[in-house]
C-alpha positions as a Markdown table, in Angstrom:
| # | Residue | x | y | z |
|---|---|---|---|---|
| 1 | Unk | -143.7 | -217.1 | 73.6 |
| 2 | Unk | -146.4 | -217.9 | 75.5 |
| 3 | Unk | -148.7 | -219.2 | 72.7 |
| 4 | Unk | -145.7 | -221.1 | 71.4 |
| 5 | Unk | -145.2 | -222.7 | 75.0 |
| 6 | Unk | -148.8 | -223.8 | 75.2 |
| 7 | Unk | -148.6 | -224.7 | 71.3 |
| 8 | Unk | -151.8 | -222.8 | 70.6 |
| 9 | Unk | -152.9 | -220.1 | 68.2 |
| 10 | Unk | -154.0 | -216.5 | 69.0 |
| 11 | Unk | -156.9 | -217.0 | 67.2 |
| 12 | Unk | -157.9 | -220.0 | 69.7 |
| 13 | Unk | -156.8 | -218.0 | 72.6 |
| 14 | Unk | -159.1 | -214.9 | 71.6 |
| 15 | Unk | -161.9 | -217.1 | 71.2 |
| 16 | Unk | -161.7 | -218.7 | 74.4 |
| 17 | Unk | -161.4 | -214.8 | 76.1 |
| 18 | Unk | -164.6 | -213.6 | 73.9 |
| 19 | Unk | -166.2 | -216.7 | 75.2 |
| 20 | Unk | -165.5 | -216.0 | 79.0 |
| 21 | Unk | -166.4 | -212.4 | 78.7 |
| 22 | Unk | -169.8 | -213.5 | 77.1 |
| 23 | Unk | -170.5 | -216.0 | 79.8 |
| 24 | Unk | -169.3 | -213.5 | 82.7 |
| 25 | Unk | -166.6 | -215.3 | 83.6 |
| 26 | Unk | -164.4 | -212.6 | 83.2 |
| 27 | Unk | -165.1 | -209.4 | 85.0 |
| 28 | Unk | -162.0 | -207.1 | 84.1 |
| 29 | Unk | -163.3 | -204.4 | 82.2 |
| 30 | Unk | -160.1 | -203.2 | 80.8 |
| 31 | Unk | -159.6 | -206.8 | 79.0 |
| 32 | Unk | -163.2 | -206.8 | 78.0 |
| 33 | Unk | -162.8 | -203.4 | 76.2 |
| 34 | Unk | -159.7 | -204.7 | 74.4 |
| 35 | Unk | -161.3 | -207.4 | 73.0 |
| 36 | Unk | -164.3 | -205.4 | 71.9 |
| 37 | Unk | -161.8 | -202.9 | 70.2 |
| 38 | Unk | -160.1 | -205.7 | 68.9 |
| 39 | Unk | -163.3 | -206.8 | 67.4 |
| 40 | Unk | -164.3 | -203.6 | 66.1 |
| 41 | Unk | -160.8 | -203.2 | 64.5 |
| 42 | Unk | -161.1 | -206.6 | 62.8 |
| 43 | Unk | -164.7 | -205.7 | 61.6 |
| 44 | Unk | -163.6 | -202.3 | 60.4 |
| 45 | Unk | -160.8 | -204.4 | 58.4 |
| 46 | Unk | -163.2 | -206.4 | 56.4 |
| 47 | Unk | -165.2 | -203.3 | 55.6 |
| 48 | Unk | -162.2 | -201.6 | 54.0 |
| 49 | Unk | -161.2 | -204.9 | 52.0 |
| 50 | Unk | -164.9 | -205.4 | 50.9 |
| 51 | Unk | -164.6 | -201.5 | 49.6 |
| 52 | Unk | -161.1 | -201.9 | 47.9 |
| 53 | Unk | -162.1 | -205.1 | 46.0 |
| 54 | Unk | -165.3 | -202.9 | 44.9 |
| 55 | Unk | -163.3 | -200.2 | 44.0 |
| 56 | Unk | -160.8 | -202.7 | 42.1 |
| 57 | Unk | -163.8 | -204.7 | 40.4 |
| 58 | Unk | -165.0 | -201.2 | 38.8 |
| 59 | Unk | -161.6 | -200.4 | 37.8 |
| 60 | Unk | -161.3 | -203.4 | 35.8 |
| 61 | Unk | -165.0 | -203.3 | 34.4 |
| 62 | Unk | -163.9 | -199.9 | 33.2 |
| 63 | Unk | -161.2 | -201.2 | 30.9 |
| 64 | Unk | -162.2 | -201.3 | 27.2 |
| 65 | Unk | -162.1 | -205.0 | 26.3 |
| 66 | Unk | -162.8 | -207.1 | 23.1 |
| 67 | Unk | -163.9 | -210.7 | 22.5 |
| 68 | Unk | -161.8 | -213.4 | 21.4 |
| 69 | Unk | -161.8 | -214.3 | 17.6 |
| 70 | Unk | -160.3 | -217.7 | 17.7 |
| 71 | Unk | -162.3 | -219.4 | 20.6 |
| 72 | Unk | -165.4 | -217.0 | 21.2 |
| 73 | Unk | -167.7 | -220.3 | 21.1 |
| 74 | Unk | -165.7 | -222.1 | 23.7 |
| 75 | Unk | -165.1 | -219.6 | 26.0 |
| 76 | Unk | -166.4 | -216.1 | 27.6 |
| 77 | Unk | -163.4 | -214.8 | 28.4 |
| 78 | Unk | -163.0 | -211.1 | 27.5 |
| 79 | Unk | -159.4 | -209.5 | 26.3 |
| 80 | Unk | -157.9 | -206.1 | 27.3 |
| 81 | Unk | -157.3 | -204.1 | 24.3 |
| 82 | Unk | -153.5 | -203.9 | 23.2 |
| 83 | Unk | -152.6 | -201.0 | 25.1 |
| 84 | Unk | -151.7 | -203.2 | 27.9 |
| 85 | Unk | -148.7 | -206.1 | 27.1 |
| 86 | Unk | -148.4 | -207.2 | 30.8 |
| 87 | Unk | -150.2 | -207.2 | 33.9 |
| 88 | Unk | -147.5 | -205.0 | 35.5 |
| 89 | Unk | -148.7 | -202.3 | 33.0 |
| 90 | Unk | -152.4 | -202.4 | 34.4 |
| 91 | Unk | -150.8 | -203.0 | 38.0 |
| 92 | Unk | -148.7 | -199.4 | 37.2 |
| 93 | Unk | -151.9 | -197.7 | 36.2 |
| 94 | Unk | -153.9 | -198.9 | 38.9 |
| 95 | Unk | -151.3 | -198.7 | 41.6 |
| 96 | Unk | -152.8 | -201.5 | 43.9 |
| 97 | Unk | -153.0 | -205.4 | 44.2 |
| 98 | Unk | -155.2 | -206.1 | 41.5 |
| 99 | Unk | -154.0 | -209.9 | 40.3 |
| 100 | Unk | -156.6 | -212.0 | 42.0 |
| 101 | Unk | -159.6 | -209.9 | 40.8 |
| 102 | Unk | -158.1 | -209.9 | 37.7 |
| 103 | Unk | -158.7 | -213.8 | 37.3 |
| 104 | Unk | -161.9 | -213.7 | 39.0 |
| 105 | Unk | -164.0 | -211.3 | 36.5 |
| 106 | Unk | -162.3 | -213.9 | 33.8 |
| 107 | Unk | -160.1 | -211.5 | 31.9 |
| 108 | Unk | -156.8 | -212.2 | 30.1 |
| 109 | Unk | -154.1 | -209.8 | 28.2 |
| 110 | Unk | -155.9 | -209.0 | 24.6 |
| 111 | Unk | -155.6 | -212.4 | 22.9 |
| 112 | Unk | -154.5 | -216.0 | 23.4 |
| 113 | Unk | -151.9 | -217.3 | 20.9 |
| 114 | Unk | -153.7 | -218.6 | 18.2 |
| 115 | Unk | -151.1 | -221.5 | 18.1 |
| 116 | Unk | -151.3 | -223.0 | 21.5 |
| 117 | Unk | -153.2 | -226.1 | 20.8 |
| 118 | Unk | -155.6 | -227.3 | 23.7 |
| 119 | Unk | -155.2 | -231.0 | 22.7 |
| 120 | Unk | -151.7 | -230.8 | 23.2 |
| 121 | Unk | -151.6 | -228.8 | 26.4 |
| 122 | Unk | -154.4 | -231.2 | 27.6 |
| 123 | Unk | -152.2 | -234.1 | 26.8 |
| 124 | Unk | -149.3 | -232.7 | 28.8 |
| 125 | Unk | -151.5 | -232.4 | 31.7 |
| 126 | Unk | -152.8 | -236.0 | 31.1 |
| 127 | Unk | -156.4 | -234.9 | 30.4 |
| 128 | Unk | -156.6 | -236.4 | 27.0 |
| 129 | Unk | -155.8 | -240.2 | 26.1 |
| 130 | Unk | -152.8 | -241.4 | 24.3 |
| 131 | Unk | -154.9 | -242.4 | 21.7 |
| 132 | Unk | -156.7 | -239.4 | 20.9 |
| 133 | Unk | -153.2 | -237.5 | 21.1 |
| 134 | Unk | -151.8 | -239.9 | 18.3 |
| 135 | Unk | -155.1 | -239.1 | 16.3 |
| 136 | Unk | -154.6 | -235.5 | 16.9 |
| 137 | Unk | -151.0 | -235.6 | 15.5 |
| 138 | Unk | -152.2 | -237.9 | 12.7 |
| 139 | Unk | -154.7 | -235.2 | 11.7 |
| 140 | Unk | -152.1 | -232.2 | 11.9 |
| 141 | Unk | -149.4 | -234.0 | 9.6 |
| 142 | Unk | -152.0 | -234.9 | 7.2 |
| 143 | Unk | -153.0 | -231.4 | 6.7 |
| 144 | Unk | -149.7 | -230.2 | 6.6 |
| 145 | Unk | -148.5 | -232.4 | 4.3 |
| 146 | Unk | -151.7 | -231.6 | 1.9 |
| 147 | Unk | -150.9 | -228.2 | 2.0 |
| 148 | Unk | -147.3 | -228.6 | 0.8 |
| 149 | Unk | -148.4 | -231.0 | -1.8 |
| 150 | Unk | -151.1 | -228.7 | -3.3 |
| 151 | Unk | -148.3 | -225.6 | -2.8 |
| 152 | Unk | -146.1 | -227.4 | -4.9 |
| 153 | Unk | -148.9 | -227.8 | -7.7 |
| 154 | Unk | -149.3 | -224.1 | -7.5 |
| 155 | Unk | -145.4 | -223.3 | -8.2 |
| 156 | Unk | -145.8 | -225.7 | -11.0 |
| 157 | Unk | -148.9 | -223.7 | -12.2 |
| 158 | Unk | -151.5 | -226.4 | -12.1 |
| 159 | Unk | -153.7 | -224.7 | -9.9 |
| 160 | Unk | -154.5 | -221.3 | -8.0 |
| 161 | Unk | -153.6 | -222.1 | -4.3 |
| 162 | Unk | -154.4 | -219.4 | -1.3 |
| 163 | Unk | -154.5 | -219.4 | 2.4 |
| 164 | Unk | -156.9 | -217.3 | 4.3 |
| 165 | Unk | -157.1 | -215.8 | 7.6 |
| 166 | Unk | -158.2 | -212.6 | 9.9 |
| 167 | Unk | -155.7 | -210.5 | 11.6 |
| 168 | Unk | -156.1 | -210.0 | 15.0 |
| 169 | Unk | -158.5 | -207.2 | 15.9 |
| 170 | Unk | -157.0 | -203.8 | 15.3 |
| 171 | Unk | -158.2 | -200.3 | 17.3 |
| 172 | Unk | -158.2 | -196.6 | 16.0 |
| 173 | Unk | -157.7 | -194.1 | 17.3 |
| 174 | Unk | -154.0 | -195.5 | 19.0 |
| 175 | Unk | -152.1 | -193.1 | 20.8 |
| 176 | Unk | -149.6 | -193.3 | 23.5 |
| 177 | Unk | -151.9 | -191.1 | 25.6 |
| 178 | Unk | -153.1 | -192.7 | 29.3 |
| 179 | Unk | -156.2 | -190.6 | 29.1 |
| 180 | Unk | -157.3 | -193.4 | 26.0 |
| 181 | Unk | -156.7 | -196.2 | 28.6 |
| 182 | Unk | -160.6 | -196.2 | 29.5 |
| 183 | Unk | -161.8 | -195.3 | 26.3 |
| 184 | Unk | -163.7 | -197.7 | 23.9 |
| 185 | Unk | -162.3 | -197.3 | 20.3 |
| 186 | Unk | -163.5 | -198.2 | 17.0 |
| 187 | Unk | -162.5 | -202.1 | 15.8 |
| 188 | Unk | -160.5 | -202.5 | 12.5 |
| 189 | Unk | -160.6 | -205.9 | 10.8 |
| 190 | Unk | -158.4 | -207.1 | 8.3 |
| 191 | Unk | -158.6 | -210.6 | 5.9 |
| 192 | Unk | -155.5 | -211.7 | 4.3 |
| 193 | Unk | -155.9 | -213.9 | 1.0 |
| 194 | Unk | -152.3 | -215.2 | 0.4 |
| 195 | Unk | -151.1 | -216.8 | -3.0 |
| 196 | Unk | -149.0 | -219.6 | -2.0 |
| 197 | Unk | -147.4 | -219.3 | -5.7 |
| 198 | Unk | -146.3 | -215.7 | -5.9 |
| 199 | Unk | -146.8 | -214.7 | -2.2 |
| 200 | Unk | -148.9 | -211.8 | -3.1 |
| 201 | Unk | -151.0 | -211.0 | 0.0 |
| 202 | Unk | -154.1 | -209.2 | -0.4 |
| 203 | Unk | -155.6 | -207.4 | 2.8 |
| 204 | Unk | -159.2 | -206.2 | 3.0 |
| 205 | Unk | -159.7 | -203.7 | 5.6 |
| 206 | Unk | -162.6 | -202.3 | 7.4 |
| 207 | Unk | -163.7 | -200.9 | 10.4 |
| 208 | Unk | -167.1 | -201.7 | 12.3 |
| 209 | Unk | -169.1 | -199.2 | 11.1 |
| 210 | Unk | -169.0 | -200.7 | 7.4 |
| 211 | Unk | -169.4 | -204.2 | 8.5 |
| 212 | Unk | -169.6 | -206.8 | 10.9 |
| 213 | Unk | -167.9 | -210.0 | 11.1 |
| 214 | Unk | -170.3 | -211.8 | 9.0 |
| 215 | Unk | -170.3 | -215.0 | 6.9 |
| 216 | Unk | -171.3 | -212.8 | 3.9 |
| 217 | Unk | -168.7 | -210.4 | 4.3 |
| 218 | Unk | -165.9 | -213.0 | 4.0 |
| 219 | Unk | -167.8 | -214.8 | 1.5 |
| 220 | Unk | -167.8 | -211.5 | -0.7 |
| 221 | Unk | -164.0 | -210.6 | 0.0 |
| 222 | Unk | -163.1 | -214.0 | -0.8 |
| 223 | Unk | -165.2 | -214.5 | -4.0 |
| 224 | Unk | -164.4 | -211.3 | -5.5 |
| 225 | Unk | -160.7 | -211.9 | -5.1 |
| 226 | Unk | -160.8 | -215.5 | -6.6 |
| 227 | Unk | -163.1 | -214.0 | -9.6 |
| 228 | Unk | -159.8 | -211.5 | -10.3 |
| 229 | Unk | -157.7 | -214.8 | -10.9 |
| 230 | Unk | -160.6 | -216.8 | -12.7 |
| 231 | Unk | -161.2 | -213.5 | -15.0 |
| 232 | Unk | -157.3 | -213.9 | -16.2 |
| 233 | Unk | -156.5 | -217.4 | -15.8 |
| 234 | Unk | -159.2 | -220.1 | -15.6 |
| 235 | Unk | -157.7 | -223.0 | -13.1 |
| 236 | Unk | -158.8 | -225.2 | -10.4 |
| 237 | Unk | -158.4 | -223.7 | -6.8 |
| 238 | Unk | -157.8 | -224.5 | -3.7 |
| 239 | Unk | -158.2 | -222.6 | -0.5 |
| 240 | Unk | -156.8 | -223.4 | 3.0 |
| 241 | Unk | -157.8 | -221.9 | 6.3 |
| 242 | Unk | -158.7 | -222.7 | 9.9 |
| 243 | Unk | -162.0 | -224.3 | 10.8 |
| 244 | Unk | -163.6 | -220.8 | 12.3 |
| 245 | Unk | -167.7 | -221.4 | 11.4 |
| 246 | Unk | -168.6 | -217.9 | 10.7 |
| 247 | Unk | -165.7 | -217.4 | 8.6 |
| 248 | Unk | -164.4 | -220.4 | 6.7 |
| 249 | Unk | -166.7 | -223.7 | 7.4 |
| 250 | Unk | -170.5 | -222.6 | 6.8 |
| 251 | Unk | -173.2 | -222.8 | 4.5 |
| 252 | Unk | -173.2 | -219.3 | 3.3 |
| 253 | Unk | -169.3 | -219.7 | 1.6 |
| 254 | Unk | -170.1 | -223.1 | 0.6 |
| 255 | Unk | -173.0 | -222.0 | -1.9 |
| 256 | Unk | -171.1 | -218.9 | -3.1 |
| 257 | Unk | -168.1 | -221.4 | -3.9 |
| 258 | Unk | -170.3 | -223.5 | -5.4 |
| 259 | Unk | -172.0 | -221.0 | -7.8 |
| 260 | Unk | -168.5 | -219.7 | -8.5 |
| 261 | Unk | -167.3 | -223.0 | -9.4 |
| 262 | Unk | -170.3 | -223.4 | -11.8 |
| 263 | Unk | -170.0 | -219.5 | -13.4 |
| 264 | Unk | -166.3 | -220.1 | -14.2 |
| 265 | Unk | -166.3 | -224.3 | -14.9 |
| 266 | Unk | -164.0 | -224.9 | -12.5 |
| 267 | Unk | -163.3 | -227.2 | -9.4 |
| 268 | Unk | -162.7 | -225.5 | -6.1 |
| 269 | Unk | -161.5 | -227.0 | -2.9 |
| 270 | Unk | -161.5 | -225.8 | 0.6 |
| 271 | Unk | -159.4 | -227.5 | 3.0 |
| 272 | Unk | -159.0 | -227.2 | 6.6 |
| 273 | Unk | -156.1 | -227.2 | 9.1 |
| 274 | Unk | -156.3 | -229.1 | 12.3 |
| 275 | Unk | -157.0 | -226.8 | 15.2 |
| 276 | Unk | -154.4 | -225.8 | 17.4 |
| 277 | Unk | -152.0 | -225.7 | 14.2 |
| 278 | Unk | -153.2 | -223.4 | 11.9 |
| 279 | Unk | -150.3 | -221.7 | 11.1 |
| 280 | Unk | -150.1 | -220.3 | 7.4 |
| 281 | Unk | -148.0 | -217.9 | 5.3 |
| 282 | Unk | -150.6 | -215.3 | 5.9 |
| 283 | Unk | -149.4 | -215.0 | 9.3 |
| 284 | Unk | -146.2 | -213.6 | 8.3 |
| 285 | Unk | -148.4 | -210.9 | 6.6 |
| 286 | Unk | -150.0 | -210.0 | 10.0 |
| 287 | Unk | -146.4 | -210.0 | 11.7 |
| 288 | Unk | -145.0 | -207.7 | 9.6 |
| 289 | Unk | -147.8 | -205.4 | 10.0 |
| 290 | Unk | -147.7 | -205.9 | 13.5 |
| 291 | Unk | -144.1 | -205.0 | 13.8 |
| 292 | Unk | -144.7 | -201.7 | 11.5 |
| 293 | Unk | -147.3 | -200.9 | 13.9 |
| 294 | Unk | -145.1 | -200.5 | 16.8 |
| 295 | Unk | -144.8 | -197.2 | 18.2 |
| 296 | Unk | -147.1 | -195.8 | 15.4 |
| 297 | Unk | -149.8 | -193.6 | 15.8 |
| 298 | Unk | -153.0 | -194.2 | 14.4 |
| 299 | Unk | -155.8 | -191.4 | 13.8 |
| 300 | Unk | -158.0 | -192.8 | 11.2 |
| 301 | Unk | -158.7 | -196.3 | 10.1 |
| 302 | Unk | -157.3 | -195.1 | 6.9 |
| 303 | Unk | -154.2 | -194.8 | 8.2 |
| 304 | Unk | -153.6 | -198.7 | 8.0 |
| 305 | Unk | -153.3 | -198.4 | 4.5 |
| 306 | Unk | -149.9 | -196.8 | 4.5 |
| 307 | Unk | -149.0 | -199.2 | 7.3 |
| 308 | Unk | -149.5 | -202.1 | 5.5 |
| 309 | Unk | -148.0 | -200.7 | 2.4 |
| 310 | Unk | -145.2 | -199.9 | 4.1 |
| 311 | Unk | -144.6 | -203.2 | 6.0 |
| 312 | Unk | -143.2 | -205.2 | 3.1 |
| 313 | Unk | -140.7 | -204.5 | 0.5 |
| 314 | Unk | -140.1 | -207.8 | -1.3 |
| 315 | Unk | -141.1 | -210.1 | -3.2 |
| 316 | Unk | -143.7 | -207.2 | -3.7 |
| 317 | Unk | -145.5 | -204.8 | -1.1 |
| 318 | Unk | -148.6 | -205.7 | 0.5 |
| 319 | Unk | -151.7 | -204.9 | -1.1 |
| 320 | Unk | -154.5 | -203.5 | 0.6 |
| 321 | Unk | -158.4 | -202.7 | -0.1 |
| 322 | Unk | -159.9 | -200.6 | 2.3 |
| 323 | Unk | -163.9 | -201.4 | 2.1 |
| 324 | Unk | -166.9 | -199.7 | 2.5 |
| 325 | Unk | -170.4 | -201.1 | 3.3 |
| 326 | Unk | -171.7 | -201.0 | -0.1 |
| 327 | Unk | -168.7 | -203.4 | -1.2 |
| 328 | Unk | -170.5 | -206.5 | 0.4 |
| 329 | Unk | -173.2 | -208.5 | -0.7 |
| 330 | Unk | -175.9 | -210.7 | 1.0 |
| 331 | Unk | -174.7 | -214.1 | -0.1 |
| 332 | Unk | -176.8 | -215.4 | 3.0 |
| 333 | Unk | -180.2 | -215.7 | 1.0 |
| 334 | Unk | -181.9 | -219.3 | 1.3 |
| 335 | Unk | -184.0 | -218.3 | -1.8 |
| 336 | Unk | -180.3 | -218.7 | -3.6 |
| 337 | Unk | -178.8 | -221.2 | -1.6 |
| 338 | Unk | -178.3 | -224.9 | -3.8 |
| 339 | Unk | -177.8 | -226.4 | -0.3 |
| 340 | Unk | -179.7 | -225.5 | 2.8 |
| 341 | Unk | -177.1 | -227.7 | 5.1 |
| 342 | Unk | -173.4 | -228.7 | 4.4 |
| 343 | Unk | -173.9 | -231.1 | 7.6 |
| 344 | Unk | -172.5 | -234.8 | 6.1 |
| 345 | Unk | -175.1 | -236.3 | 8.9 |
| 346 | Unk | -178.8 | -235.8 | 9.2 |
| 347 | Unk | -179.6 | -237.4 | 12.8 |
| 348 | Unk | -178.3 | -236.9 | 16.4 |
| 349 | Unk | -174.6 | -238.5 | 16.7 |
| 350 | Unk | -174.3 | -238.5 | 12.7 |
| 351 | Unk | -171.3 | -236.5 | 11.3 |
| 352 | Unk | -171.2 | -232.7 | 12.2 |
| 353 | Unk | -170.1 | -229.9 | 10.1 |
| 354 | Unk | -167.1 | -229.4 | 12.6 |
| 355 | Unk | -166.4 | -233.1 | 11.5 |
| 356 | Unk | -165.4 | -231.9 | 7.9 |
| 357 | Unk | -162.0 | -231.6 | 6.8 |
| 358 | Unk | -162.3 | -230.5 | 3.0 |
| 359 | Unk | -164.9 | -229.5 | 0.5 |
| 360 | Unk | -165.0 | -229.9 | -3.4 |
| 361 | Unk | -167.2 | -227.7 | -5.4 |
| 362 | Unk | -168.0 | -229.0 | -8.9 |
| 363 | Unk | -169.3 | -226.8 | -11.8 |
| 364 | Unk | -172.5 | -229.0 | -11.9 |
| 365 | Unk | -173.2 | -228.0 | -8.8 |
| 366 | Unk | -172.3 | -231.2 | -6.9 |
| 367 | Unk | -170.6 | -230.6 | -3.2 |
| 368 | Unk | -168.2 | -233.5 | -2.0 |
| 369 | Unk | -166.7 | -233.7 | 1.4 |
| 370 | Unk | -164.0 | -235.3 | 3.8 |
| 371 | Unk | -163.8 | -235.9 | 7.3 |
| 372 | Unk | -159.9 | -236.9 | 6.9 |
| 373 | Unk | -157.4 | -235.8 | 4.2 |
| 374 | Unk | -156.2 | -239.2 | 3.8 |
| 375 | Unk | -160.0 | -240.2 | 2.8 |
| 376 | Unk | -161.8 | -240.1 | -0.5 |
| 377 | Unk | -164.5 | -237.6 | -1.1 |
| 378 | Unk | -168.0 | -238.6 | -0.9 |
| 379 | Unk | -170.9 | -236.7 | -2.1 |
| 380 | Unk | -172.6 | -234.2 | 0.3 |
| 381 | Unk | -175.9 | -236.2 | 1.4 |
| 382 | Unk | -177.8 | -233.0 | 0.9 |
| 383 | Unk | -180.7 | -232.0 | -1.6 |
| 384 | Unk | -179.6 | -229.8 | -4.2 |
| 385 | Unk | -181.9 | -227.1 | -5.0 |
| 386 | Unk | -181.5 | -225.5 | -8.5 |
| 387 | Unk | -180.0 | -222.2 | -8.8 |
| 388 | Unk | -178.9 | -219.8 | -11.4 |
| 389 | Unk | -175.4 | -219.4 | -11.2 |
| 390 | Unk | -175.7 | -215.9 | -13.1 |
| 391 | Unk | -178.3 | -214.5 | -10.6 |
| 392 | Unk | -177.1 | -211.4 | -8.6 |
| 393 | Unk | -176.6 | -210.6 | -5.3 |
| 394 | Unk | -178.1 | -207.7 | -3.0 |
| 395 | Unk | -176.1 | -205.6 | -1.1 |
| 396 | Unk | -175.7 | -206.8 | 2.3 |
| 397 | Unk | -175.9 | -203.1 | 3.9 |
| 398 | Unk | -177.9 | -200.2 | 2.9 |
| 399 | Unk | -176.3 | -197.8 | 5.2 |
| 400 | Unk | -173.3 | -197.8 | 7.7 |
| 401 | Unk | -173.8 | -199.4 | 11.1 |
| 402 | Unk | -174.2 | -197.7 | 14.2 |
| 403 | Unk | -171.8 | -197.7 | 17.4 |
| 404 | Unk | -172.9 | -198.3 | 20.9 |
| 405 | Unk | -173.6 | -194.5 | 22.5 |
| 406 | Unk | -170.8 | -195.1 | 25.1 |
| 407 | Unk | -168.1 | -196.0 | 22.4 |
| 408 | Unk | -169.5 | -192.9 | 20.4 |
| 409 | Unk | -169.2 | -190.7 | 23.3 |
| 410 | Unk | -165.7 | -191.9 | 24.0 |
| 411 | Unk | -164.8 | -191.4 | 20.4 |
| 412 | Unk | -165.8 | -187.5 | 20.7 |
| 413 | Unk | -163.6 | -187.3 | 24.1 |
| 414 | Unk | -160.7 | -188.4 | 22.4 |
| 415 | Unk | -160.9 | -185.9 | 20.0 |
| 416 | Unk | -159.1 | -183.5 | 22.2 |
| 417 | Unk | -155.9 | -185.3 | 21.8 |
| 418 | Unk | -156.5 | -186.0 | 18.0 |
| 419 | Unk | -155.4 | -183.5 | 14.8 |
| 420 | Unk | -158.4 | -180.9 | 14.2 |
| 421 | Unk | -158.1 | -182.0 | 10.6 |
| 422 | Unk | -159.5 | -185.9 | 11.8 |
| 423 | Unk | -162.5 | -184.8 | 13.7 |
| 424 | Unk | -165.0 | -184.9 | 11.3 |
| 425 | Unk | -164.6 | -188.5 | 10.9 |
| 426 | Unk | -165.6 | -189.0 | 14.1 |
| 427 | Unk | -168.3 | -186.4 | 14.1 |
| 428 | Unk | -170.0 | -188.6 | 11.5 |
| 429 | Unk | -170.5 | -191.6 | 13.3 |
| 430 | Unk | -173.9 | -192.8 | 14.4 |
| 431 | Unk | -175.4 | -194.4 | 17.6 |
């Protein structure tokens, strides 16, 4: 009431009293002692808060994390594994206030939705001009129309047409055991090739000890799958995908497809959907797998085989190939490159690889490109080297890959909650 009457705050009065004691204006030892105690109490509270924050940070740092697949180039954000579906679950595990520190550490839950478009979101926040937004929507519509047109051609059996994408990272083992929350697990990858004519969905699955997320890895999977079709029925091929650099839009895959086009005397096209609007038919495959995985226990990476097989009944079950390290070939060999670069420009300010919206590979080794789906193809202005399309590629890996020592120890500790007949798999891992 006293403070309200004078219209001053408690902190201001405390500062006045502290100054008076310091200057010797107040001799009342009781008041002086009270102020000292109050100051000690405040200092102690600050120290406690710092200690709690430190403990909170240590807790969050211990939680297993994975990188973003879709936006790793533009963000350093890490994502918690799928054990947590909400911050509330993390809160329940920790039983303490954590949200502010969660954001300060630049964390997020698992993965951002791939269909959240940066340009569209920025436009809603008035951070993108009307002109930029209109151009973006036009590019999106053109790409979608292009895919529908080519899908119709595939149904008429004029071409082979596919969409490809990588599923969000899976983990192994997966159990509903709280002791696993803090343990780093093996990462499992699934590269899906989906036939737009007959809805055949082929899933290439491997764990991180067999291969990395490398351009040669994806090139091997795609080329071996396309060869299966070309061997049975030689027709031109069109492949739709997002513009992920190391996966779909790079010189390694471009050279591999160029050689494949020459080997089978066909034309092969790659077409890229607009960033932020890359929803494709293979997403339905991934959705079915996710649904089947709900409340499913995973002891070994090979358990994903049965999960994928059981995920769809019609029109045909999903197919899966579980891959070992000796499956992958090294397409990233400059000596076997027809083109050292697929960049349309050469100087600063010229067109970049990320500007490409379509690539066409002719049987004579020439590569054409587009920077918009409604434009005509132009010859790639790069010097072509002579390459024998029958040349063999070396194996990409000679041995299985090693994992970190921490992950190895975590896997050993997790064996205590796993059936004994699967322990051998984790004993074989190297670090």
